[in-house]
Coordinates of C-alpha atoms in Angstrom, one line a residue:
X53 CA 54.6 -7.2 -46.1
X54 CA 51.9 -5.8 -48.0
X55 CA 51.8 -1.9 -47.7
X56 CA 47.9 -1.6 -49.2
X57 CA 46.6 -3.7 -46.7
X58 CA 44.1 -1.6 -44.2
X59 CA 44.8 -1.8 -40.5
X60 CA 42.5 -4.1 -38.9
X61 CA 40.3 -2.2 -36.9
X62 CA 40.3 -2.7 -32.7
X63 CA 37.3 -4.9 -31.9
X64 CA 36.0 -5.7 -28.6
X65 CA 36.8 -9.4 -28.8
X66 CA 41.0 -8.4 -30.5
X67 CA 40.8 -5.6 -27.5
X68 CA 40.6 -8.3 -25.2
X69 CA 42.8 -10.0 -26.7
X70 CA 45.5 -7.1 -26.6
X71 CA 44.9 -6.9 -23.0
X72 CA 45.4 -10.2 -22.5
X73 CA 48.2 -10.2 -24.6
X74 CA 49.5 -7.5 -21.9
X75 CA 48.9 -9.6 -18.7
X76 CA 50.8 -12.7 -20.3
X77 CA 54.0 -10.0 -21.4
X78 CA 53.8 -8.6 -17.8
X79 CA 53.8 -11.9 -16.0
X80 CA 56.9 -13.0 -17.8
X81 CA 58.4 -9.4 -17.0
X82 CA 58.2 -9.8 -13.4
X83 CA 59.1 -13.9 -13.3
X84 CA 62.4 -13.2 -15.2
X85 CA 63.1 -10.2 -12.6
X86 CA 62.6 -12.6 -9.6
X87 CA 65.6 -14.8 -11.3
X88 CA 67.7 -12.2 -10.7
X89 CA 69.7 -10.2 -8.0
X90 CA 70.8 -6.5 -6.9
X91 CA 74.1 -5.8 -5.4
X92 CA 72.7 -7.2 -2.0
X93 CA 72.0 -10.4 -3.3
X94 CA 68.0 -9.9 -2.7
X95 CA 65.7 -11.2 -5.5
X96 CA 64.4 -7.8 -8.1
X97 CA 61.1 -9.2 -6.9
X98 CA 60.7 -9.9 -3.4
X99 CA 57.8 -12.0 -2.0
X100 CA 59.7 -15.5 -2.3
X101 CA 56.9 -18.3 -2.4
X102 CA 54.4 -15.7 -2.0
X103 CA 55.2 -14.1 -5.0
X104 CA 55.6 -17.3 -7.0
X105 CA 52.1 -18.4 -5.6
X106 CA 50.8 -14.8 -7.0
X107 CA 52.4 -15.7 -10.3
X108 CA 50.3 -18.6 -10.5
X109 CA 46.9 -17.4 -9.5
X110 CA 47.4 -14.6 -12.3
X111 CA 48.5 -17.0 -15.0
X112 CA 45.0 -19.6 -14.6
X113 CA 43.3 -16.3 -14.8
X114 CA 44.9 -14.9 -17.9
X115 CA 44.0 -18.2 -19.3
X116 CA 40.6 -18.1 -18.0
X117 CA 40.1 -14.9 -19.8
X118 CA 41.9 -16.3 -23.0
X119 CA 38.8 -19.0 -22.7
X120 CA 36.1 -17.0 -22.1
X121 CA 36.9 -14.0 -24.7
X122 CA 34.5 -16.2 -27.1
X123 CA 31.8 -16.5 -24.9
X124 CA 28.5 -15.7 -24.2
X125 CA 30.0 -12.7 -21.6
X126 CA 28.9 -9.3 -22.7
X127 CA 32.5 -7.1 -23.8
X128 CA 31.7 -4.5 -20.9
X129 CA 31.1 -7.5 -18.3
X130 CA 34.3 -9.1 -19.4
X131 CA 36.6 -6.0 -19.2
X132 CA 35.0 -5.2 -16.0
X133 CA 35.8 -8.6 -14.1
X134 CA 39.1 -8.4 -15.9
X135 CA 40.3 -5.2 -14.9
X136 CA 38.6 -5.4 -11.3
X137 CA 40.6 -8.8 -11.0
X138 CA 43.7 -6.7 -12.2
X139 CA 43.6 -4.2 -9.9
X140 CA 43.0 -6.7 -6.8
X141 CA 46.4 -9.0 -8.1
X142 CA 48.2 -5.9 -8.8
X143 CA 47.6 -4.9 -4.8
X144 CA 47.9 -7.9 -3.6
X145 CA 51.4 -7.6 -5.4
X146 CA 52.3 -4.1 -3.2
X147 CA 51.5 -6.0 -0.6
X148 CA 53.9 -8.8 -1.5
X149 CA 56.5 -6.4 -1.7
X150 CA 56.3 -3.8 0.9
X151 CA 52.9 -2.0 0.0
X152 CA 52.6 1.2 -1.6
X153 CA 56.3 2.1 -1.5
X154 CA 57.3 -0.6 -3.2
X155 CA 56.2 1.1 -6.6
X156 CA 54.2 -1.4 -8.0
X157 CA 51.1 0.6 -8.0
X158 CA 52.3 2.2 -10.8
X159 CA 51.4 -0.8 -12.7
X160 CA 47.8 0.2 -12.4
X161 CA 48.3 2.4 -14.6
X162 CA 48.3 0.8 -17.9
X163 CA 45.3 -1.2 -17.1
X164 CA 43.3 1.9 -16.7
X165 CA 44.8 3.3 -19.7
X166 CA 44.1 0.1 -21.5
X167 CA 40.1 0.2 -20.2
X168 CA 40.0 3.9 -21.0
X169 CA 40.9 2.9 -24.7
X170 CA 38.2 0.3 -24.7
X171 CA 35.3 1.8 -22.5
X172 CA 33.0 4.8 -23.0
X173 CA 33.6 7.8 -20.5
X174 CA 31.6 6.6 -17.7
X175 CA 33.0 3.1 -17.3
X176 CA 36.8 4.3 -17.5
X177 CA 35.5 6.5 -14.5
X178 CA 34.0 4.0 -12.8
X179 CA 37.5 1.3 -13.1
X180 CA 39.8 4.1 -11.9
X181 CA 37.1 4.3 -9.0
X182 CA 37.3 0.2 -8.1
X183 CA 41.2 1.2 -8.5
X184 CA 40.8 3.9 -5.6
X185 CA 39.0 2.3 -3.8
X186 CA 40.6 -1.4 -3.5
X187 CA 43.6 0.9 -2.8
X188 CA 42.7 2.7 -0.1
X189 CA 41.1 -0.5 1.3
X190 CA 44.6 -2.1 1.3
X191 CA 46.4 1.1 2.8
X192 CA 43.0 1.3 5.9
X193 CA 43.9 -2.7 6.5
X194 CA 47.5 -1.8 6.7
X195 CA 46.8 0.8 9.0
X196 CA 44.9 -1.1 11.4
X197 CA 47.2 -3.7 11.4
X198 CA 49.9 -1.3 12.5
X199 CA 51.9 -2.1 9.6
X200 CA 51.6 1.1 7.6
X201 CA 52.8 4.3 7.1
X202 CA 51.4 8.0 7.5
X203 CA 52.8 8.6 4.4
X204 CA 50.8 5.9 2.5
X205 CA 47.5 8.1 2.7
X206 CA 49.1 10.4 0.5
X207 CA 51.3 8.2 -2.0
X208 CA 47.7 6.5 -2.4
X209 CA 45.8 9.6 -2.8
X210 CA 48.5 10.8 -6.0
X211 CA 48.3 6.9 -7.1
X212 CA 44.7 7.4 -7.3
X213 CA 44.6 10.7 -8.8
X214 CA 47.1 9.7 -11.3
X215 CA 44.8 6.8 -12.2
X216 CA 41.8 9.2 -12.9
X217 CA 43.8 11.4 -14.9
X218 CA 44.8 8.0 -17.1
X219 CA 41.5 6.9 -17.5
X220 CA 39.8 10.4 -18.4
X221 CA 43.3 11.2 -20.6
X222 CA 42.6 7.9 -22.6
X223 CA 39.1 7.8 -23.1
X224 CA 39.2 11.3 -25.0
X225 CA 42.3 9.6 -26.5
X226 CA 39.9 6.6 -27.6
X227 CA 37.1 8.4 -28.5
X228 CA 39.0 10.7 -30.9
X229 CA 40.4 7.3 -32.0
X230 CA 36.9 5.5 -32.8
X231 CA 35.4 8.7 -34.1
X232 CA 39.0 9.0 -36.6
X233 CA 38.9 5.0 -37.6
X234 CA 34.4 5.4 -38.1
X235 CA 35.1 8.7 -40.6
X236 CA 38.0 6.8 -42.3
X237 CA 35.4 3.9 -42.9
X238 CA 33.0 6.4 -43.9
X239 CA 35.3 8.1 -46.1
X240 CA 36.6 4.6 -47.2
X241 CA 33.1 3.2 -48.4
X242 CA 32.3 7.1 -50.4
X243 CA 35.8 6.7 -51.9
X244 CA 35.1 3.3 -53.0
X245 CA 31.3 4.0 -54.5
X246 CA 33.2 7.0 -56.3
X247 CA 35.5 4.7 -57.8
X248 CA 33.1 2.2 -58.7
X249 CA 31.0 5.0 -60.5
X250 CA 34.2 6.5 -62.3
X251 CA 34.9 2.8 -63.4
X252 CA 31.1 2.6 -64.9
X253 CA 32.1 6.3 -66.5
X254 CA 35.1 5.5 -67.8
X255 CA 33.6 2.0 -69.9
X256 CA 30.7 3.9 -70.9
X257 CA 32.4 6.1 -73.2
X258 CA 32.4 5.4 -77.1
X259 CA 35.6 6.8 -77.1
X260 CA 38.8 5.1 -76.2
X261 CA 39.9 6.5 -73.0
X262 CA 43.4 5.8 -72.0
X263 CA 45.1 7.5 -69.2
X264 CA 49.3 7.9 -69.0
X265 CA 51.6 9.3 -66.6
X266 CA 54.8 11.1 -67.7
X267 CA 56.2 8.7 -68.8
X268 CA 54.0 6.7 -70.6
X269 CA 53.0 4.3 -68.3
X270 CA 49.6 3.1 -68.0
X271 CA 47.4 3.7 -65.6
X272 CA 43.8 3.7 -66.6
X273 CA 41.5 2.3 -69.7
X274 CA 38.3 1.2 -70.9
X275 CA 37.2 -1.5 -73.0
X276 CA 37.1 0.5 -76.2
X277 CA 41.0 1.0 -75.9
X278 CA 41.6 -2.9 -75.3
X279 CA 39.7 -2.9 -78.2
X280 CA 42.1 -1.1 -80.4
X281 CA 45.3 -1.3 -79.1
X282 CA 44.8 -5.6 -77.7
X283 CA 46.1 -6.7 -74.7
X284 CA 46.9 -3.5 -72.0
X285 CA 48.2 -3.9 -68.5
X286 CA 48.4 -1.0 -66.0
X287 CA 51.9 -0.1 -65.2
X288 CA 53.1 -1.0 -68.3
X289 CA 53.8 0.9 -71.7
X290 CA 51.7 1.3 -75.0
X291 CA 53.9 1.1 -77.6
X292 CA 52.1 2.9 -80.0
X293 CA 51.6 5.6 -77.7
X294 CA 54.7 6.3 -76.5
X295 CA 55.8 8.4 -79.3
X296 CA 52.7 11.1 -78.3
X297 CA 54.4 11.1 -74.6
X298 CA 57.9 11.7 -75.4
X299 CA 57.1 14.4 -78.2
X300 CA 55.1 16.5 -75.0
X301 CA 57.8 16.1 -73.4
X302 CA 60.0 17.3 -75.7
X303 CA 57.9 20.2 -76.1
X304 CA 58.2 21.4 -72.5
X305 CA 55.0 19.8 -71.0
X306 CA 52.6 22.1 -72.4
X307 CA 49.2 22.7 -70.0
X308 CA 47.1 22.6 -73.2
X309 CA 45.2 20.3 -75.4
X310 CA 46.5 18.6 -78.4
X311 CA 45.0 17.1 -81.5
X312 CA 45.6 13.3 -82.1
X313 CA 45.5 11.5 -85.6
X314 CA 47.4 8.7 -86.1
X315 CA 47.2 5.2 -88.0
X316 CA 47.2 2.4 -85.4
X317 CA 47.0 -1.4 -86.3
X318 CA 44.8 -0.5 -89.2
X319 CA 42.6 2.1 -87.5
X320 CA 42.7 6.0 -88.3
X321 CA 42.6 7.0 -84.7
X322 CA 41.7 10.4 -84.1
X323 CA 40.6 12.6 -80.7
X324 CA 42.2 14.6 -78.5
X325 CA 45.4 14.9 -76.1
X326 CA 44.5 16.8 -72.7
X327 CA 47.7 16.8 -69.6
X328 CA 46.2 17.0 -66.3
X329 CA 47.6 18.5 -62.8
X330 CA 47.3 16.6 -59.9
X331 CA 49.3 18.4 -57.6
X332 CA 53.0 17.9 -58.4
X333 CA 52.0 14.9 -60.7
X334 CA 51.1 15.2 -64.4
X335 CA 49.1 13.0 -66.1
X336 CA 47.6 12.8 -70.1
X337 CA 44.1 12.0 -71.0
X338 CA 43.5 10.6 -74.5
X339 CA 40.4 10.6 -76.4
X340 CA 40.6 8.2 -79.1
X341 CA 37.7 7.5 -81.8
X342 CA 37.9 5.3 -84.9
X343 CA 37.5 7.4 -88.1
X344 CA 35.5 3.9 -89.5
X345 CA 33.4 4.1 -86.2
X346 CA 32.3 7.5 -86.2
X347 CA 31.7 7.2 -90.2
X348 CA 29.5 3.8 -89.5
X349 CA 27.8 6.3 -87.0
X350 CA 27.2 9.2 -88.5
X351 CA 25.7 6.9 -91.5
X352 CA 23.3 5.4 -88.9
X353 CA 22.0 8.8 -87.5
X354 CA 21.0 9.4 -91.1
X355 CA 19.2 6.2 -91.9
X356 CA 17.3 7.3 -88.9
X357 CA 16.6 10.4 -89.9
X358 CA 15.9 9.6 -93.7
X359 CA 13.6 7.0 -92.0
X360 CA 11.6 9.3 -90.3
X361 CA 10.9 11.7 -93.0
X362 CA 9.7 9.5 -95.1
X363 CA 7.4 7.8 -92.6
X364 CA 6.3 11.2 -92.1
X365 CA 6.0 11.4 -95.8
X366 CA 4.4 8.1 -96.2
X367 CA 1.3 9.2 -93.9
X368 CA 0.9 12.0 -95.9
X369 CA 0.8 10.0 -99.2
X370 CA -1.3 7.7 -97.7
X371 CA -4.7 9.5 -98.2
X372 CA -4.3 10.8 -101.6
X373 CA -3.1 7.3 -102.7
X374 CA -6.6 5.8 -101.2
X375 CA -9.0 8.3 -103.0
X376 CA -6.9 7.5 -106.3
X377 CA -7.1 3.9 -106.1
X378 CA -11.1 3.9 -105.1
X379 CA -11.5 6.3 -108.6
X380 CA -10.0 4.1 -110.6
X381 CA -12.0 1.3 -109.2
X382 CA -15.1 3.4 -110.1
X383 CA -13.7 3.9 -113.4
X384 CA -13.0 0.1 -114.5
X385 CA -16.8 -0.5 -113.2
X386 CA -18.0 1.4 -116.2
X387 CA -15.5 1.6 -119.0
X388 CA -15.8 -0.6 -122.0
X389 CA -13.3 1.0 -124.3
X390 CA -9.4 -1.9 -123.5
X391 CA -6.9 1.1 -124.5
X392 CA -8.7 2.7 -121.4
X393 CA -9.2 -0.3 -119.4
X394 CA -5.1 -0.8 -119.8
X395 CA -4.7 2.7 -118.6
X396 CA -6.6 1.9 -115.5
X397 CA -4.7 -1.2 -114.9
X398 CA -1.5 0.7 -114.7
X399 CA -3.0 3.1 -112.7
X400 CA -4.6 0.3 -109.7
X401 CA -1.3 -1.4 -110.5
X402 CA 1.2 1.3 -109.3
X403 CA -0.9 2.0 -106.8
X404 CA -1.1 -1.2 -104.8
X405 CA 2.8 -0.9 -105.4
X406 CA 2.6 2.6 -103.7
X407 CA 0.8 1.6 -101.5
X408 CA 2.2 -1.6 -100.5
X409 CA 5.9 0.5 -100.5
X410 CA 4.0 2.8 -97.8
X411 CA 2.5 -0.2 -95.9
X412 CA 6.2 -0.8 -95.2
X413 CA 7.5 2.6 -94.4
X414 CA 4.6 3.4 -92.1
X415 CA 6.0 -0.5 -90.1
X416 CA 8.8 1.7 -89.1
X417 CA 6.5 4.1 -87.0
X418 CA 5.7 1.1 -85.1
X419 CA 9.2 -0.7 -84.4
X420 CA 9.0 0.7 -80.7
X421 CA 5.7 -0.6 -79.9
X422 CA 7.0 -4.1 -79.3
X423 CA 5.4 -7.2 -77.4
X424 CA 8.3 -9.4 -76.7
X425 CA 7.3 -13.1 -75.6
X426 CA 8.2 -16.8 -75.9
X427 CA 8.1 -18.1 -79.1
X428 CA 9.0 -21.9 -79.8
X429 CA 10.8 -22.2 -83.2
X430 CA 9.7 -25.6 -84.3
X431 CA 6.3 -24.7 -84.7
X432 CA 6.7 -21.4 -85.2
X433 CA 8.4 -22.0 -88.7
X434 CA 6.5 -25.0 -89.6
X435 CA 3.7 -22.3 -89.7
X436 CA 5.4 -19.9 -91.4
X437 CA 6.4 -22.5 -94.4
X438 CA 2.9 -23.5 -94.6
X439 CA 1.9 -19.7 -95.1
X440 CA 4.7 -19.1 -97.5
X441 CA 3.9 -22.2 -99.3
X442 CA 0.8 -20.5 -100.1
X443 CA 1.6 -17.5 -101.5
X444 CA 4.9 -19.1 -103.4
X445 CA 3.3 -22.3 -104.7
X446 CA 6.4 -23.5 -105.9
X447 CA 8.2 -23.1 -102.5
X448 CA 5.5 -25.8 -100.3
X449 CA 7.7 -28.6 -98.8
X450 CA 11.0 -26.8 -101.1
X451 CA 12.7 -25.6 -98.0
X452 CA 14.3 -27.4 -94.9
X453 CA 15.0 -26.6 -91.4
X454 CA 17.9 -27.9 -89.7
X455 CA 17.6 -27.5 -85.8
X456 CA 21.3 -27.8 -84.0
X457 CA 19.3 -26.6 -80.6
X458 CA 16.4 -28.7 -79.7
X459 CA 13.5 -27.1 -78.0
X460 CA 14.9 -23.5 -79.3
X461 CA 12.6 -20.4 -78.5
X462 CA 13.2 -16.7 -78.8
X463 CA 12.0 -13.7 -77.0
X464 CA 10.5 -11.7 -79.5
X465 CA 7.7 -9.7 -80.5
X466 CA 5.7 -12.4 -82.5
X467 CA 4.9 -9.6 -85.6
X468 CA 8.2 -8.3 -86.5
X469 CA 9.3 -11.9 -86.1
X470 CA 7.1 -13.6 -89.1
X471 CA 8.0 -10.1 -91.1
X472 CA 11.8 -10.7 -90.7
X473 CA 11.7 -13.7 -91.7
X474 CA 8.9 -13.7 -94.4
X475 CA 11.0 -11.2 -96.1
X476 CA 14.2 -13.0 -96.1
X477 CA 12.5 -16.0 -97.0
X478 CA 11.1 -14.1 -100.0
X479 CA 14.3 -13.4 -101.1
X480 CA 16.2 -16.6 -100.4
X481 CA 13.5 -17.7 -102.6
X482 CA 14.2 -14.8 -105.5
X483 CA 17.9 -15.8 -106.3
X484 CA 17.7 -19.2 -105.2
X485 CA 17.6 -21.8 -108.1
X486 CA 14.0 -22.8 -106.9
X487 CA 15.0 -26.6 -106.7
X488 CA 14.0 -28.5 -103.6
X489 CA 16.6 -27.9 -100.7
X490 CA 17.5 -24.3 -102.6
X491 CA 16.4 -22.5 -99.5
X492 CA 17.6 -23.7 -96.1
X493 CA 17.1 -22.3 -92.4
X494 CA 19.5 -23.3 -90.0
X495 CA 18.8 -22.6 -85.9
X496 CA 22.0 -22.6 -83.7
X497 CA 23.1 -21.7 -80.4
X498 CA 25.7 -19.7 -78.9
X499 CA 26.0 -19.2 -75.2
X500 CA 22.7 -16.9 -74.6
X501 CA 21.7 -16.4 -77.7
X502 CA 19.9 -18.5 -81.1
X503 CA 21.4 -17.8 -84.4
X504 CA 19.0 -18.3 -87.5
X505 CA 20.2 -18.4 -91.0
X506 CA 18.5 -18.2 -94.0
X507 CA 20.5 -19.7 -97.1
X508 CA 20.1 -19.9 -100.8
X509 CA 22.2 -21.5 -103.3
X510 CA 21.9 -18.4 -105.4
X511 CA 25.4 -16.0 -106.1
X512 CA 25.1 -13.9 -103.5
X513 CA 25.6 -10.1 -103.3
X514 CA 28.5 -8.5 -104.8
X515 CA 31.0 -6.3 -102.8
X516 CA 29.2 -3.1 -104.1
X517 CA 26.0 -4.5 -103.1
X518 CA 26.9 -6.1 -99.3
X519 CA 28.2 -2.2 -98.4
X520 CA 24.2 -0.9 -98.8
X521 CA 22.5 -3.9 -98.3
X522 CA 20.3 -2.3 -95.5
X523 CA 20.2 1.1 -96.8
X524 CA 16.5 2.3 -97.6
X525 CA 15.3 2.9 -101.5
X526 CA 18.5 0.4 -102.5
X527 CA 17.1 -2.8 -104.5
X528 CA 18.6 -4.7 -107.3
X529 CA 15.3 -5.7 -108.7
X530 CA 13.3 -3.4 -111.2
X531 CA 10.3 -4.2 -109.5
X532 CA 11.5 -4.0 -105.5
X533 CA 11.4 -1.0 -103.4
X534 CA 14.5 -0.8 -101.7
X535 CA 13.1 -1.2 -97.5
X536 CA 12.7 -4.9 -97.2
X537 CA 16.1 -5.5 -95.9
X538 CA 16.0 -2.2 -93.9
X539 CA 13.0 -2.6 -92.4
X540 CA 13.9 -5.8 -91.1
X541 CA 17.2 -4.6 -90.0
X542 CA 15.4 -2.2 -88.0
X543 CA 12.8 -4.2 -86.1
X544 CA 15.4 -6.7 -85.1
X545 CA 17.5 -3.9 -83.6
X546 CA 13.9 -2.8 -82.0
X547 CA 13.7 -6.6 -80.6
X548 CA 17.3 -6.4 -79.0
X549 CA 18.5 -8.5 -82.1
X550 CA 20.4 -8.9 -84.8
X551 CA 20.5 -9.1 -88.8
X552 CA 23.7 -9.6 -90.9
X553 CA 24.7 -10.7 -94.2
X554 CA 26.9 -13.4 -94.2
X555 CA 29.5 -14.1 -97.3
X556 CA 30.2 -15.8 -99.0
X557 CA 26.4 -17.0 -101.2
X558 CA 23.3 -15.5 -99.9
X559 CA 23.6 -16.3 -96.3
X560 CA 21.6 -13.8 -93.6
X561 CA 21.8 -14.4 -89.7
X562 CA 19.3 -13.6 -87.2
X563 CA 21.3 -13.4 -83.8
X564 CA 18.2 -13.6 -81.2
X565 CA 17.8 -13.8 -76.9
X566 CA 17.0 -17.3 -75.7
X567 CA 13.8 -17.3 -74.4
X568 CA 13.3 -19.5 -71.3
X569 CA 11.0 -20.6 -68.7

């Protein structure tokens, strides 16, 4: 038997089934009574064929109901022939077996209580009423006939009155019932929603959240603690945990917090301890965070804000750089003199450089203002080799695409798209050996997503060099400035995307969302 299942809740069509149910157990009562004798040797059930006729007009119509309790019959109109058709066989029974005295109008009883459970207030009124008065119908008749009893007026009247009191008694009883089992649904639903919510909570924390009882069994935990300590059952123990559970222990169970740093499979965990009371149970709470994690973190909350600042700074240059450049163009117009005509080369020189370094730091100011859309691969890059081809003359019809998913497009804003991968392109191109084939763009699929790698036969990047790769400022040529790669990182992070190197050689991927429709 399963304990956590709910009790199924009393319906009109498993109420008349109960009743039913009832009728059939009652039958079978009363025909294993007439089987036997009292000390007399009369039958516990008088009547004889009567009786036995009785036993079969009540048995087609328990089965009648057993038919029709999936039919077109409204519930009320059902329980209302039912019980009326109760009450008359359950009379007609008295009067089987010596009328009112014999006792059998006690058995109206439970049918009214039965109805009382199942009606509203003014319908279990209204059955103890056809009760009464089919009753005192049968005790009029019998006094007509000459065949009752004085006394049968008043055994009728207390029959009667105890049949009121049964039906009002079990209607509040009902009600209170309903009302109990609709605030326990109620209750059930909120308690659900609230676990549902804790549940989106609990997975939404960066930290590893892992919840343990006294004795270091599990019994709550989010994704980022499957992530570090692998496979994790409730009810079951953490290995690596244990040892935090039985040293509170040991120290008495204390109510307060407790630092955590320990070295688990590899990771510097560190966080926080905190036992909680719930009521005569104890439980611990444990924050976890992965020192490499919060490191990786911390260094991407300062890229951000180095970015920033030197967009911010970048504007700023901007202007001066402009009215610079334009005097140096008024210069060359009118100078003659070459040791001055090479000073004013360096000068328009570094400045398209400037300026061409704050063209690209001022991209970053626009990385939110994104118009994602379809964009077909295929022709997409056959375009953007022809424009390359232009600008690297050596490069037209030097590089390849390999498509392993035909008919591949992205969602993407078209503009940071052709920047990403002009600039990886342009350095595929750089280290590559510049022979056709050198350079080679590869488009793959996996599940939802289209990979896109750009690959040179060049070296690659050395260890020191993969671990700031997409840092700002960092270049290995003389001549770079240090925010191609970052720039790029950043606009496929804008796009919902991307970017990683890819060792060994000089291998980046583009992880991108399937476009479809």
């Amino acid at each position: 038997m399963n304990r956590d299942r709910p009790p199924t809740p009393l319906t009109p069509r498993s109420g008349l089934v109960f009743i039913n149910s009832f009728r059939a157990a009652l039958l079978l009562v009363l025909l294993a009574m007439s089987l036997f004798a009292n000390r007399e040797g009369e039958s516990l059930v008088a009547g004889g064929k009567a009786f036995y006729l009785w036993s079969g007009v009540y048995a087609a119509l328990i089965g009648a109901w057993f038919l029709l309790r999936n039919g077109r019959l409204a519930h009320t109109l059902q329980l209302t022939l039912a019980i009326a058709a109760d009450i008359a066989m359950i009379v007609l029974l008295m009067g089987i077996n010596d009328g009112v005295r014999s006792g059998y109008g006690i058995l109206l009883l439970p049918y009214l209580a039965v109805a009382g459970l199942l009606s509203s207030g003014r319908y279990a009124l209204f059955y103890a009423s056809i009760a009464t008065l089919i009753l005192l119908s049968f005790v009029g008749v019998e006094q007509y006939l000459g065949i009752g009893r004085g006394s049968d007026f008043y055994y009728s009247a207390l029959l009667a009155t105890a049949g009121f009191i049964t039906s009002i008694v079990t209607w509040k009883l009902g009600r209170v019932a309903r009302d109990s089992e609709a605030l326990a649904a109620r209750r059930g639903g909120e308690i659900a929603n609230l676990n549902r919510l804790n549940e989106l909570v609990l997975q939404s924390q960066r930290d590893a959240v892992v919840v343990l009882d006294p004795s270091g069994l599990l019994r709550q935990f989010n994704n980022q603690a499957a992530r570090y300590f692998g496979a994790m059952r409730r009810g079951h123990v953490v290995p690596e945990l244990l040892p935090l559970v039985e040293r509170w222990r040991h120290n008495g169970c204390p109510p307060n917090p407790s630092f955590i740093d320990r070295n688990i499979r590899g990771r510097q965990l560190v966080g926080r301890m905190v036992p909680v009371l719930m009521g005569d149970d104890h439980a611990l709470l444990l924050f976890m965070r992965d020192m490499a994690d919060m490191a990786e973190e911390g260094k991407r909350v300062k890229l951000a804000a180095l970015g920033r600042l030197t967009a911010n700074i970048a504007h700023e240059i901007r202007n001066p750089l402009s009215a610079i450049n334009h005097a140096a163009d008024l210069l060359a117009e009118d100078e003659t003199d070459p040791a001055r005509q090479r000073l004013i080369r360096i000068v328009q020189g570094n400045s398209k450089r400037i300026n061409h370094m704050v063209q690209e730091v001022l991209a970053l100011n626009r990385r939110d203002r994104i118009k994602p859309e379809p964009i077909r691969l295929q022709p997409f890059l056959d375009e953007l080799l022809d424009h390359f081809g232009v600008v690297e003359a050596a490069a037209a019809g030097a590089i390849c695409c390999v498509y392993q998913a035909q008919a591949a497009a992205v969602q993407f804003d078209r503009g940071h798209f052709g920047q990403i991968l002009n600039n990886l392109l342009a350095n595929a191109w750089r280290y590559s050996s510049k022979q056709p084939g050198a350079v080679r763009i590869e488009v793959g699929e996996v599940e939802n997503h289209l990979t896109i790698k750009v690959m040179d036969d060049g070296p690659g990047m050395s260890e020191d060099a993969q671990a700031r790769l997409f840092e700002p400022f960092f270049t290995t040529e003389s001549a770079g400035t240090g925010l191609g790669l970052y720039i790029a990182r950043e606009l496929a992070e804008a796009n919902d995307a991307r970017l990683d190197y890819c060792p060994p050689g000089g291998v980046f991927r583009l992880i991108c969302h399937k476009a479809y429709g």
